[in-house]
Every structure is written in structure tokens, then in C-alpha cells.
Short mmCIF file of C-alpha atoms in Angstrom, two decimals:
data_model
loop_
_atom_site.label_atom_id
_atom_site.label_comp_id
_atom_site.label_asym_id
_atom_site.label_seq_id
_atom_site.Cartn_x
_atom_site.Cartn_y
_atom_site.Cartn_z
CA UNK L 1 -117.60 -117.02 -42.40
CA UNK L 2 -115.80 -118.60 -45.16
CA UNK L 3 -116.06 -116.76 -48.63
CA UNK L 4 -116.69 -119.32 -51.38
CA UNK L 5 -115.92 -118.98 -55.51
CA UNK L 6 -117.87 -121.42 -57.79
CA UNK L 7 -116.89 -122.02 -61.14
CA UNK L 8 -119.18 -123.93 -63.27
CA UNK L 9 -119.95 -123.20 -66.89
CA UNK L 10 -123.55 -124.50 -66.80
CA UNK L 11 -125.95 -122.41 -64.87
CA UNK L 12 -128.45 -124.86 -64.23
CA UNK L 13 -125.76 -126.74 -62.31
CA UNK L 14 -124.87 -123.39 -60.51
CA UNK L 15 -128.24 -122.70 -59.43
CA UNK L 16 -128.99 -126.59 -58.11
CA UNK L 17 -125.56 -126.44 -56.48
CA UNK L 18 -126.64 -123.01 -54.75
CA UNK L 19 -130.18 -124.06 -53.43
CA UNK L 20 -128.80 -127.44 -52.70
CA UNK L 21 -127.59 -126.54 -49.16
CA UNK L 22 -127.47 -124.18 -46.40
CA UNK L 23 -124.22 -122.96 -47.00
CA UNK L 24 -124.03 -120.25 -43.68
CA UNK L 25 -125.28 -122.87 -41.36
CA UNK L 26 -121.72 -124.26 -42.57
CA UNK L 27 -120.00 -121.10 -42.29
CA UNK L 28 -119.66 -120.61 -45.90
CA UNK L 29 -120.58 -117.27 -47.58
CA UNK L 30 -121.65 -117.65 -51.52
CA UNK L 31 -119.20 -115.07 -52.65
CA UNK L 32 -119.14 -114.95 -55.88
CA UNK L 33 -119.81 -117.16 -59.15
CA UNK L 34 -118.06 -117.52 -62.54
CA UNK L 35 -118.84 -119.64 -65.47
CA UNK L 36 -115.22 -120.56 -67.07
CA UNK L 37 -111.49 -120.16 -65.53
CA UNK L 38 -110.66 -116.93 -67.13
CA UNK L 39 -113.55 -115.36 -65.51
CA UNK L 40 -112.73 -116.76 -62.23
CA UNK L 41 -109.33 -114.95 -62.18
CA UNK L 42 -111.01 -112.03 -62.49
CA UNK L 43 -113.84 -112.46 -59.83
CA UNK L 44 -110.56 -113.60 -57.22
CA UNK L 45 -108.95 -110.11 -58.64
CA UNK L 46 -111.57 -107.99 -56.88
CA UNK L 47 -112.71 -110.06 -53.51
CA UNK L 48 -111.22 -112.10 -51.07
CA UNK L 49 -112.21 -115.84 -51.77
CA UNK L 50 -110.82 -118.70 -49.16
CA UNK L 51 -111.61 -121.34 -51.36
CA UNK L 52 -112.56 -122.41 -54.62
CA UNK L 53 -115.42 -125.19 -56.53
CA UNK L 54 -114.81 -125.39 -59.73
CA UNK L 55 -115.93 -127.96 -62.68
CA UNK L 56 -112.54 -129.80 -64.59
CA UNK L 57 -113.98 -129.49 -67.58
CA UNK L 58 -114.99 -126.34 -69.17
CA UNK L 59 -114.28 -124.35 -72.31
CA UNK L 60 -111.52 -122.15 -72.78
CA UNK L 61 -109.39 -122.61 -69.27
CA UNK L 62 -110.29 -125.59 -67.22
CA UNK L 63 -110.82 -126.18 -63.72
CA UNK L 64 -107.05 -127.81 -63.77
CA UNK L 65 -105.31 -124.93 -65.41
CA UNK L 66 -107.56 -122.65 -63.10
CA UNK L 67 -106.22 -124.29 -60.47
CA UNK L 68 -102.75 -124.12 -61.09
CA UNK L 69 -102.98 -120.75 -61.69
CA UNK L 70 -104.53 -119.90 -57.90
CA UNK L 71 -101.96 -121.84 -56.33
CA UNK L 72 -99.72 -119.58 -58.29
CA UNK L 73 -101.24 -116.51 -56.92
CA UNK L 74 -103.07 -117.35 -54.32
CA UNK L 75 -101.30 -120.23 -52.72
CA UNK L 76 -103.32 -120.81 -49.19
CA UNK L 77 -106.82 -120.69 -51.21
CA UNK L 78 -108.52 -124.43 -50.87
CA UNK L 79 -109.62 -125.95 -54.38
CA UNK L 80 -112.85 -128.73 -54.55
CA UNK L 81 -113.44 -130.36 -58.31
CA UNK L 82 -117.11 -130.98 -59.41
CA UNK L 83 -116.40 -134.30 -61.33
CA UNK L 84 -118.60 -136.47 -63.85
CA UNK L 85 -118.01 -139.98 -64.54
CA UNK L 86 -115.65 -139.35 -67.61
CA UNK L 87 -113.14 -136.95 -65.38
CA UNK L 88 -111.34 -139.32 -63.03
CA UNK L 89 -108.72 -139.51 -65.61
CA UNK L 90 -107.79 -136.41 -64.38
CA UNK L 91 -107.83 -137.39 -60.54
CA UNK L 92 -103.68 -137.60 -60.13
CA UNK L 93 -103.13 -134.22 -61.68
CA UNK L 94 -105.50 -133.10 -59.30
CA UNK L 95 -104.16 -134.39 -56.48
CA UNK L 96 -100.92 -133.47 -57.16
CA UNK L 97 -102.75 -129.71 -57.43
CA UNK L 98 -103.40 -130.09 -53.97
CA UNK L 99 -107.27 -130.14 -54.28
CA UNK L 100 -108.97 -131.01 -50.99
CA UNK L 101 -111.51 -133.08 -52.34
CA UNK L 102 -113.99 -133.96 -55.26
CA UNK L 103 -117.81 -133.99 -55.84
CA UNK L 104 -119.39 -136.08 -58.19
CA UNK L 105 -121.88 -134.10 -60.09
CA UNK L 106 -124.44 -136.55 -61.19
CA UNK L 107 -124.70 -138.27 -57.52
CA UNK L 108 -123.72 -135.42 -55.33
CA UNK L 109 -126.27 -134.84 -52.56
CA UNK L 110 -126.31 -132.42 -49.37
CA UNK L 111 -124.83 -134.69 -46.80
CA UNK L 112 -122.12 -135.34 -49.74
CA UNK L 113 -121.30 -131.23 -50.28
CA UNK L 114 -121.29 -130.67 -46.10
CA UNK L 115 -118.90 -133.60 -45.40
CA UNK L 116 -117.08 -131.93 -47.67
CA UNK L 117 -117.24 -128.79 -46.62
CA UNK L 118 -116.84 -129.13 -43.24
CA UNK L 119 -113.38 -130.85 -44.36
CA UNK L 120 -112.55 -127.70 -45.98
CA UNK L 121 -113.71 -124.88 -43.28
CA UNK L 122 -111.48 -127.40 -40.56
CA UNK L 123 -108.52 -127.09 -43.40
CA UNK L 124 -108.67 -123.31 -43.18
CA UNK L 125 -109.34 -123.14 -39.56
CA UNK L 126 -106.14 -125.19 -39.22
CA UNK L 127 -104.14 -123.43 -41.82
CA UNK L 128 -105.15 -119.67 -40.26
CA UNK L 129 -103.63 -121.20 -36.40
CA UNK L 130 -100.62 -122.62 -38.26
CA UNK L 131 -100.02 -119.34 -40.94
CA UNK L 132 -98.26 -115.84 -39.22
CA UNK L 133 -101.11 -113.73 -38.50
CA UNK L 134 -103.11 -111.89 -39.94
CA UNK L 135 -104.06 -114.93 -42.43
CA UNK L 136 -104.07 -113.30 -45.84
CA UNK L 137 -104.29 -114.05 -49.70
CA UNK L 138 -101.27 -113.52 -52.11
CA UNK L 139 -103.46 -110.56 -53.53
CA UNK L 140 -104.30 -109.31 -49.35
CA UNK L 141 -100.65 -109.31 -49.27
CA UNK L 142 -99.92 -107.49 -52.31
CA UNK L 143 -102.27 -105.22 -51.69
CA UNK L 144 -101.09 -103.94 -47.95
CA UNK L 145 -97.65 -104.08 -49.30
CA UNK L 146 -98.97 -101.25 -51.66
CA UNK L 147 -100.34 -99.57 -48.86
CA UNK L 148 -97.03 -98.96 -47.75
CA UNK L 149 -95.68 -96.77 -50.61
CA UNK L 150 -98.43 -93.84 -50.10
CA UNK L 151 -98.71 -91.83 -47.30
CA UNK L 152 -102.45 -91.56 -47.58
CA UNK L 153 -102.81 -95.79 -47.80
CA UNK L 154 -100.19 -96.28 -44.99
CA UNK L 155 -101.54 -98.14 -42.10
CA UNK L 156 -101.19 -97.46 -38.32
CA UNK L 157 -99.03 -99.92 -37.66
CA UNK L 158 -97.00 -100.89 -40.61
CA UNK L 159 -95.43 -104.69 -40.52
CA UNK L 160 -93.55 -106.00 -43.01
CA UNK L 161 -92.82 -109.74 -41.05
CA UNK L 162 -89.66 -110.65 -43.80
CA UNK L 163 -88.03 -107.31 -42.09
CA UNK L 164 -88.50 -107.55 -38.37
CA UNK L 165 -85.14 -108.25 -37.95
CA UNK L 166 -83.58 -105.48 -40.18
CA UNK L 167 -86.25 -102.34 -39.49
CA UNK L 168 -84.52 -99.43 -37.29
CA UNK L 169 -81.62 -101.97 -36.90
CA UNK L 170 -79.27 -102.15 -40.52
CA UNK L 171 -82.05 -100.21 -42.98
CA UNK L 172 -83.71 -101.17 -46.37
CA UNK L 173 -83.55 -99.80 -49.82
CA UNK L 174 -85.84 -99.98 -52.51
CA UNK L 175 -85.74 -100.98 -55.91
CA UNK L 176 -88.51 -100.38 -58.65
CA UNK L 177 -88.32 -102.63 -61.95
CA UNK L 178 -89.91 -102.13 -65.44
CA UNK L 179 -89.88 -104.10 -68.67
CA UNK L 180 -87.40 -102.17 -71.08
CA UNK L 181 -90.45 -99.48 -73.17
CA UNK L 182 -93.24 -100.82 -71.55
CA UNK L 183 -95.13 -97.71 -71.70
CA UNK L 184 -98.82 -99.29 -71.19
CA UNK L 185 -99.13 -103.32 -69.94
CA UNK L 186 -102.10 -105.06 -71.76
CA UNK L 187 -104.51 -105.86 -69.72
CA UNK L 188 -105.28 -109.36 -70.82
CA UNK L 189 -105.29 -112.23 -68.81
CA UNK L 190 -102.52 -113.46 -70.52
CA UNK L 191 -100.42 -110.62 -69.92
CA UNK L 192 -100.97 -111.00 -66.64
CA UNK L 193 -99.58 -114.16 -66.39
CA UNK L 194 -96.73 -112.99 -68.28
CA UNK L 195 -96.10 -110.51 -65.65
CA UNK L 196 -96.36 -113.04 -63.08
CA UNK L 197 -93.85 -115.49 -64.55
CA UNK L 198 -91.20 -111.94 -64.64
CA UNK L 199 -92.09 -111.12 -60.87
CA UNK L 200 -92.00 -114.79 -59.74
CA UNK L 201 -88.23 -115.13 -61.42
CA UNK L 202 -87.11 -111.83 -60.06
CA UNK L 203 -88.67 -112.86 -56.33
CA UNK L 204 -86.49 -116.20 -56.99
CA UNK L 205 -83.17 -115.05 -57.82
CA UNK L 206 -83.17 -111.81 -55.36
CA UNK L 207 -84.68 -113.37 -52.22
CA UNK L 208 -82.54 -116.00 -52.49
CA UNK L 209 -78.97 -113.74 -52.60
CA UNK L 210 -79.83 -111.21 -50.69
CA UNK L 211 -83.87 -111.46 -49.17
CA UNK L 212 -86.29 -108.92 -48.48
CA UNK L 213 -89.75 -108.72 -50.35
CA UNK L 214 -91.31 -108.36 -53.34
CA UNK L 215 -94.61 -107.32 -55.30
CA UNK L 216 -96.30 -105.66 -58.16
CA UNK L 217 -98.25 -102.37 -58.74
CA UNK L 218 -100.93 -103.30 -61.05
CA UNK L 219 -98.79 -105.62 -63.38
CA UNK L 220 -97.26 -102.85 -64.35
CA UNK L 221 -93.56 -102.49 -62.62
CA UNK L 222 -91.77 -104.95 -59.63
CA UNK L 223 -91.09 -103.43 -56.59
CA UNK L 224 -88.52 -105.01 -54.21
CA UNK L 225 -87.70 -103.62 -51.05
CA UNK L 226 -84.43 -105.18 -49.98
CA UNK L 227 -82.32 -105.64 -46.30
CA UNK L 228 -78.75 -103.05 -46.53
CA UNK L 229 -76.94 -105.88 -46.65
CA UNK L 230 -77.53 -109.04 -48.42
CA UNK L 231 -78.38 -112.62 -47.22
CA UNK L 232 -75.81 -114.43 -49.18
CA UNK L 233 -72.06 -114.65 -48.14
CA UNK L 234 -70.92 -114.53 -51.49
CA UNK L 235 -72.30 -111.24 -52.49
CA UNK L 236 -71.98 -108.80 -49.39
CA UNK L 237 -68.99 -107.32 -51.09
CA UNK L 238 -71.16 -106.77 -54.62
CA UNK L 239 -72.00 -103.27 -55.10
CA UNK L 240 -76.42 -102.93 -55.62
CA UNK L 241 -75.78 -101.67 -58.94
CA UNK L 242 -73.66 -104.66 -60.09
CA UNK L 243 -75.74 -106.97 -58.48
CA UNK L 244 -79.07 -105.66 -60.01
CA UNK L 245 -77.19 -105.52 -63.38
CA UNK L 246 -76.47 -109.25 -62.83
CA UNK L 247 -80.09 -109.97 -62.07
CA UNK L 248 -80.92 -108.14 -65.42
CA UNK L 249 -78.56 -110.01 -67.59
CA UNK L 250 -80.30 -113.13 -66.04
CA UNK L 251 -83.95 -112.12 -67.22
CA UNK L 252 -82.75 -111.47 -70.35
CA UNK L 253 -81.42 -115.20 -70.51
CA UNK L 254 -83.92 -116.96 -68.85
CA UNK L 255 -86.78 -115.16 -70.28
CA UNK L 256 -85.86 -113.18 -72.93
CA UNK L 257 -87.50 -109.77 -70.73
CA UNK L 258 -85.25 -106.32 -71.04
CA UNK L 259 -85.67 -104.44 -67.82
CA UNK L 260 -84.74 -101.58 -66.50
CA UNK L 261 -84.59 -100.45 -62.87
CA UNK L 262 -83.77 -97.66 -60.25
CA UNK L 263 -82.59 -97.96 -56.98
CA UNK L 264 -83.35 -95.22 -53.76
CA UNK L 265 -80.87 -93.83 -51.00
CA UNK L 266 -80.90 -96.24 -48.00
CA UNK L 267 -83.71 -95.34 -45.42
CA UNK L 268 -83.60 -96.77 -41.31
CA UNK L 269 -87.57 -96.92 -40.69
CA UNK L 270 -90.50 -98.47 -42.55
CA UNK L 271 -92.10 -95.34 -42.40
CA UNK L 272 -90.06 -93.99 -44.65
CA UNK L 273 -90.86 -96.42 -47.43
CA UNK L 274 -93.20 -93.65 -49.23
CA UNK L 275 -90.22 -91.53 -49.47
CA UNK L 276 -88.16 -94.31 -50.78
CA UNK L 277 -90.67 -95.34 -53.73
CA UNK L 278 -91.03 -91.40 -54.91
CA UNK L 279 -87.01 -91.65 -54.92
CA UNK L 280 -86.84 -94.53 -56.91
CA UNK L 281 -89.16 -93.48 -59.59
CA UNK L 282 -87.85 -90.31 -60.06
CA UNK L 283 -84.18 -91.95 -60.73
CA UNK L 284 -85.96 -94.15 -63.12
CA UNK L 285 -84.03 -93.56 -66.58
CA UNK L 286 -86.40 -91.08 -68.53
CA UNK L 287 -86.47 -92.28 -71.96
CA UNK L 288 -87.20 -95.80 -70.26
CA UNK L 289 -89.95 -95.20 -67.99
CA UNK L 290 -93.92 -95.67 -68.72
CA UNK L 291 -94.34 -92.14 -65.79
CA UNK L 292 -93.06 -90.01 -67.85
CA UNK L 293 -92.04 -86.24 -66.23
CA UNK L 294 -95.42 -85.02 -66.67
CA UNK L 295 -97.06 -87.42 -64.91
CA UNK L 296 -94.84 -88.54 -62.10
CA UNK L 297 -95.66 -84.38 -61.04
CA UNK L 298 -99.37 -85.00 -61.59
CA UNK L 299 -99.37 -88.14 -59.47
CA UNK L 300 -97.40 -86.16 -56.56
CA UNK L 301 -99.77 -83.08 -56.71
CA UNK L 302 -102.58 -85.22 -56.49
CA UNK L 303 -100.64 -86.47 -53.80
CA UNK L 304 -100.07 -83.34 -51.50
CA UNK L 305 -103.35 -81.76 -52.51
CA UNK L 306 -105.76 -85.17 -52.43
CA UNK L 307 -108.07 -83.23 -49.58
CA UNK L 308 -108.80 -80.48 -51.41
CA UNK L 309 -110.40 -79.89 -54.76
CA UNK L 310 -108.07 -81.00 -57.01
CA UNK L 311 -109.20 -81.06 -60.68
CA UNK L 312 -107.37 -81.54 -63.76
CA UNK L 313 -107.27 -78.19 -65.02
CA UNK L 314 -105.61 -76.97 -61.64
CA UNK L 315 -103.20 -79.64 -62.02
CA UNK L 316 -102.53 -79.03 -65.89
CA UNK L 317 -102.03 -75.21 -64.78
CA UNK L 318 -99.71 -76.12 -62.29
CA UNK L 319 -97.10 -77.92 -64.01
CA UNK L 320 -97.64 -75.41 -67.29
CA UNK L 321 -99.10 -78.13 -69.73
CA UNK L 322 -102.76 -77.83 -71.24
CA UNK L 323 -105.72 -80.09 -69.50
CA UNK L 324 -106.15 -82.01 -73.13
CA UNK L 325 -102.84 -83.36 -73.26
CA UNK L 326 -102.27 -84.04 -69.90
CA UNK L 327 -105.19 -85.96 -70.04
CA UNK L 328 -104.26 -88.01 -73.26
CA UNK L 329 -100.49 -88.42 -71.54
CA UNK L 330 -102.16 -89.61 -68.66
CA UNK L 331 -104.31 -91.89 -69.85
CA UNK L 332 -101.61 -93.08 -71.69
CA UNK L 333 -99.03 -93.49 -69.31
CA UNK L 334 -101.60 -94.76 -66.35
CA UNK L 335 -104.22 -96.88 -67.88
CA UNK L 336 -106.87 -94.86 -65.87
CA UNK L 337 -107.46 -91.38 -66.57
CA UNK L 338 -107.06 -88.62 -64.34
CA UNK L 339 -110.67 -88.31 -62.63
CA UNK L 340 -110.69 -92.24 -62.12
CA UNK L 341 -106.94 -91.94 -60.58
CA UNK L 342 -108.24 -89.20 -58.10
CA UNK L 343 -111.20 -91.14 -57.03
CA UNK L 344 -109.37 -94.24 -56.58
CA UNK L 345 -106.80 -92.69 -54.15
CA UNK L 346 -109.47 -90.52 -52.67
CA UNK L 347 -111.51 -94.19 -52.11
CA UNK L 348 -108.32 -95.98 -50.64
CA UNK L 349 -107.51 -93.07 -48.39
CA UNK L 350 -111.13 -93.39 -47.12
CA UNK L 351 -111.03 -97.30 -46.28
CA UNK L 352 -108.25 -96.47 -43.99
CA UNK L 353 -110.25 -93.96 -42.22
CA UNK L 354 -113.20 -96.06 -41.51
CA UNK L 355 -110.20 -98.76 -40.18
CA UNK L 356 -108.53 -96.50 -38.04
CA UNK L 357 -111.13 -93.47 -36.72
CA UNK L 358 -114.62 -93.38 -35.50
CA UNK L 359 -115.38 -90.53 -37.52
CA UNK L 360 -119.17 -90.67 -38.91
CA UNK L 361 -119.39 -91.78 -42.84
CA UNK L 362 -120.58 -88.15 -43.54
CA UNK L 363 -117.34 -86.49 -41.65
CA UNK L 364 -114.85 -89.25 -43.79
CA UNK L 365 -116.93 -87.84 -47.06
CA UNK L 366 -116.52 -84.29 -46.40
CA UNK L 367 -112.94 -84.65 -45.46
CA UNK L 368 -112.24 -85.64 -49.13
CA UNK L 369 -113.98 -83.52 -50.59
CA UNK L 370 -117.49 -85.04 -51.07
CA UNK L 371 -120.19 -83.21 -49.58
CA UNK L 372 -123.18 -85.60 -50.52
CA UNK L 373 -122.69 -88.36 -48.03
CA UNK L 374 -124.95 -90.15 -50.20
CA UNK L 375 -122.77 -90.09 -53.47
CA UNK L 376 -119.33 -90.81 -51.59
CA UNK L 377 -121.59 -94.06 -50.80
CA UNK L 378 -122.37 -95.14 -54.02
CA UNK L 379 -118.49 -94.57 -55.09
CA UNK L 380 -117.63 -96.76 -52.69
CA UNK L 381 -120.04 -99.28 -52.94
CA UNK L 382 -119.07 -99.38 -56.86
CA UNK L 383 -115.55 -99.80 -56.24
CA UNK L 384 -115.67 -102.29 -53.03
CA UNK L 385 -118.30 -104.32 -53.21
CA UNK L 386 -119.93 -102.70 -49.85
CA UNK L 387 -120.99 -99.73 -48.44
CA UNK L 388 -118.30 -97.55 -46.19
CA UNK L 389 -119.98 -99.06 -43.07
CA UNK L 390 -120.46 -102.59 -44.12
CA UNK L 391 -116.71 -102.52 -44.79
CA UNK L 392 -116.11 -100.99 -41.00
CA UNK L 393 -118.10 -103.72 -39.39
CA UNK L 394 -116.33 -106.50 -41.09
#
């Protein structure tokens, strides 16, 4: 089943549209709705969507901008324009977007919308034969690629496909980048795209000399995780600090962004790469960092102790600081506080237990630390969309 995103800022249109057709009898799922661009960015944030119908016009972003901006993030998602008579000005841009096809919204019908979308489920059947499996989104990639970096996230069988040919044979080394005092990242949409633009340029210039890989932790810092030795002739005899220092003088050029950055030791196997992200934030320069010292040793006590009971007083007590102002710090520092940190990690360590073991729902609550079945539920419902064993049986 093919997970479907409309955008369309009337709802009488999105309601006609809905009851207009038998979408599962097409192998389409309804997903989700959204009633302007911005919104739709959002929506895309939180579930995986395969492809996207979306009006051209509509206040604030339109379905153009909107569109550039998934291919941007989420290149292999399929885009379909709701058009009126007035719009077809806009039919080359939207072509050259890529968009598989167009409805006409005042003579639309059903045989009209499953033409169409049987054009678009054979698009993604073709593109998930011709893609390296498992097909994913940019934000499914980003997000496993995060699931490296904890222990408790770290899948079974970790696969990083740019690095098959340099794992257990010449190493990897990691490098974690931050804008120069960026203590807190706005949350705005328009941040985000700011962020974007910085991880897109740094993914450009470092791939390119030396390869390797690279994402984002909640638009907050760039995390590039980079062969021993580089790609590019001209720069195997460039020492990583030199080179790095190069790629910041660049930035600050081309975009006018101050970084700063830390490098870890070299490391042989993948598994490793946990051990390799602590490293490089704790060489982070202090004065530079948004983790300060006081919460970089929160974050790893939650770490080791995220099976047991782990409060924020215990936590405060443990690294001699008072609960109130590691909570303010943290807060600060994070953008989530400190009970919403521990549930989130607690969560995410529970998805990969439902993945990977056939323990019972109640046994995967209980083993962190949530004796009401029930409750551990409704957390995870809240926070995925789906109950624990909807998400097993998917």
C-alpha cells in the first residue's frame, strides 16, 4: 500500500477528492492531509508519504515551491498538481519539477484520478526494483543513519551502502559540525531550510574530495562520517584538520555560516560508530558548543542507565548540579526537556525491540521501565502514529 499526502487549502475540495474514489482498491493509503505547503512539510516530517497531491495555488507556500522543496528532501517522493483552468501557465515549471502528472479540478472524475494513479503506484513500483534496497525516503534515511550513533537505536545489522567497500577494510572517522554559537536552532520552517541549504553545501564539497556520508540530528549539528582516506587524488596527502579548516573557510564564503567542528580517533567497524559520535562531541570546543559539559554527562547517564529508573533528580545528584538548573540548562541546550528526552529514547529503544524480538508488548514495557502495559501504549501511539503492535506487523 502506497501512503498518499494531499495538500489542498479548501476542504470542500479535500473531502470530494477523498470520497471520490476507492483509493485501497488502488493500493493507495489516505495518509495524511494538509491545507497549505508549510503544513505539508510538517505532516512529511512525522510519516512516511510515497507521494504527494497538492493544489499550485494556495496561500502562503504553493504547491510549486512545496514541491521543490520535497524533491529537496525527499527526492524519490512522486508529486501530482490539482490544476484549474487559470494554472497551466505554470505547466513547464512543473514539469521541469518532475511532477508525474496533473488533475484538472473542475472536470476531474474517478476514471480521471485512477488512470492517474495507477501511473503513479507503476512509477514507484518501478523506482523501488530500480533503487538499492530497502527503498527509503531522504528522512527514512536520515533517520536509520541516526540509529547508528546510539547503542540503544542501533540495528541488528547495521549497513551503511556508501561504506561497503571501506568497513573492516581501511576504517572511518567521524566528524560532527555546528554553526559557530548556535546554542538553540529555531524551529521555524524557515530555519529549517536554512539548515538544509548548510548540510546540502557541506554534503557537496566533502563527498566530492573525499566521500563518505552525511546527515543531520534534528537541524541542529552535521554529522559526516568519512572513509580514512579520501576519494580525491589531490588531497590524500591533506591532513583532516587542514582539510576540514578548508571546508570551513568555504562556508564562510559561500554562505556567510561560521562553523565549528570536531573530529574522532579513527575506528575499523561500523559498530563502533556510537563510540565515535560520543568522541567527537566531547572534543567539540567548549565555549562553542550548544551540549554544554552539563549536559553532554546528562545525555550519557541517561544513556548507561535508560533501563532503570532514571529521573532528573538522580541525574542532577549525580553530576553535583541542582534538578532546577539542570532542567533550565537542559531545556536550553536540547530543545526538549529532560522527561521528554528520556521518553523519546526510552520510545526509540522500544521500536527496535518490537523489530528485532518476539517479546510480548507487556515484557518490551516492563523492560523500560513501564509497568502499565496500557500507558507505554498510549506513549507510543502519541509519538508514532500506531500502537507498538500495529508498528510490528507493518
Amino acid at each position: 500500500m502506497w501512503n498518499m499526502l494531499v495538500v489542498e487549502d479548501e476542504s470542500i475540495v479535500r473531502v470530494g477528492l477523498r470520497y471520490m474514489v476507492n483509493w485501497e482498491s488502488l493500493g493507495v493509503f489516505w495518509k495524511a492531509e494538509a491545507s497549505n505547503g508549510e503544513e505539508a512539510l510538517r505532516v512529511m516530517e512525522t510519516g512516511e508519504i510515497h507521494f504527494v497531491v497538492t493544489d499550485i495555488r494556495m496561500p502562503g507556500m504553493d504547491g510549486l515551491e512545496l514541491a521543490r522543496q520535497i524533491k529537496l528532501r525527499y527526492p524519490l517522493v512522486q508529486i501530482i498538481f490539482l490544476s484549474s483552468y487559470d494554472d497551466f501557465s505554470y505547466a513547464k515549471e512543473a514539469i521541469r519539477l518532475g511532477a508525474i502528472d496533473f488533475l484538472h479540478k473542475p472536470t476531474m472524475d474517478e476514471d480521471e484520478i485512477a488512470e492517474v494513479l495507477r501511473k503513479t503506484v507503476s512509477t514507484l513500483e518501478e523506482t523501488v526494483q530500480t533503487a538499492k534496497p530497502p527503498y527509503v525516503t531522504e528522512d527514512d534515511r536520515n533517520q536509520y543513519l541516526l540509529s547508528l550513533l546510539d547503542v540503544y537505536t542501533f540495528p541488528q545489522s547495521p549497513l551503511i551502502s556508501e561504506f561497503e567497500t571501506y568497513d573492516d577494510k581501511q576504517g572511518y572517522w567521524l566528524t560532527v559540525i555546528r554553526k559557530r554559537g548556535d546554542a538553540m536552532t529555531d524551529a521555524s520552517d524557515a530555519e529549517h531550510l536554512r539548515f538544509l541549504s548548510l548540510q546540502y553545501m557541506v554534503d557537496e564539497i566533502v563527498t566530492k574530495d573525499w566521500g563518505g556520508v552525511v546527515f543531520h540530528r534534528h537541524y541542529r549539528e552535521i554529522i559526516w562520517i568519512a572513509p580514512a582516506s579520501p576519494r580525491a587524488a589531490a588531497i590524500k596527502e591533506v591532513e583532516k584538520n587542514k582539510y576540514l579548516e578548508s571546508v570551513r573557510q568555504k562556508l564562510l564564503h559561500l554562505l556567510s555560516v561560521s562553523i565549528v567542528y570536531s573530529i574522532s580517533s579513527p575506528y575499523e567497524h561500523i559498530t563502533d560508530l556510537p563510540k565515535a559520535y560520543m568522541e567527537s562531541l566531547l572534543r567539540l570546543p567548549v565555549n562553542e558548543q550548544s551540549d554544554n559539559l552539563i549536559v553532554r554527562m546528562a545525555k550519557e547517564m541517561v544513556d548507561r542507565c535508560l533501563l532503570e529508573d532514571i529521573t532528573l533528580i538522580k541525574v542532577a545528584a549525580d553530576i553535583h548540579v541542582s534538578s532546577g538548573y539542570l532542567s533550565r540548562v537542559f531545556l536550553k541546550e536540547v530543545g526538549e526537556n529532560f522527561s521528554d528526552y528520556v521518553i523519546r529514547n526510552k520510545l526509540e529503544y522500544a521500536q527496535k525491540l518490537l523489530r528485532q524480538t518476539n517479546k510480548k508488548v507487556y515484557e518490551i514495557a516492563a523492560d523500560i521501565g513501564y509497568m502499565n502495559p496500557h500507558y507505554f501504549s498510549k506513549l507510543f501511539k502519541e509519538r508514532f502514529g500506531i500502537p507498538p503492535l500495529e508498528y510490528r506487523n507493518q
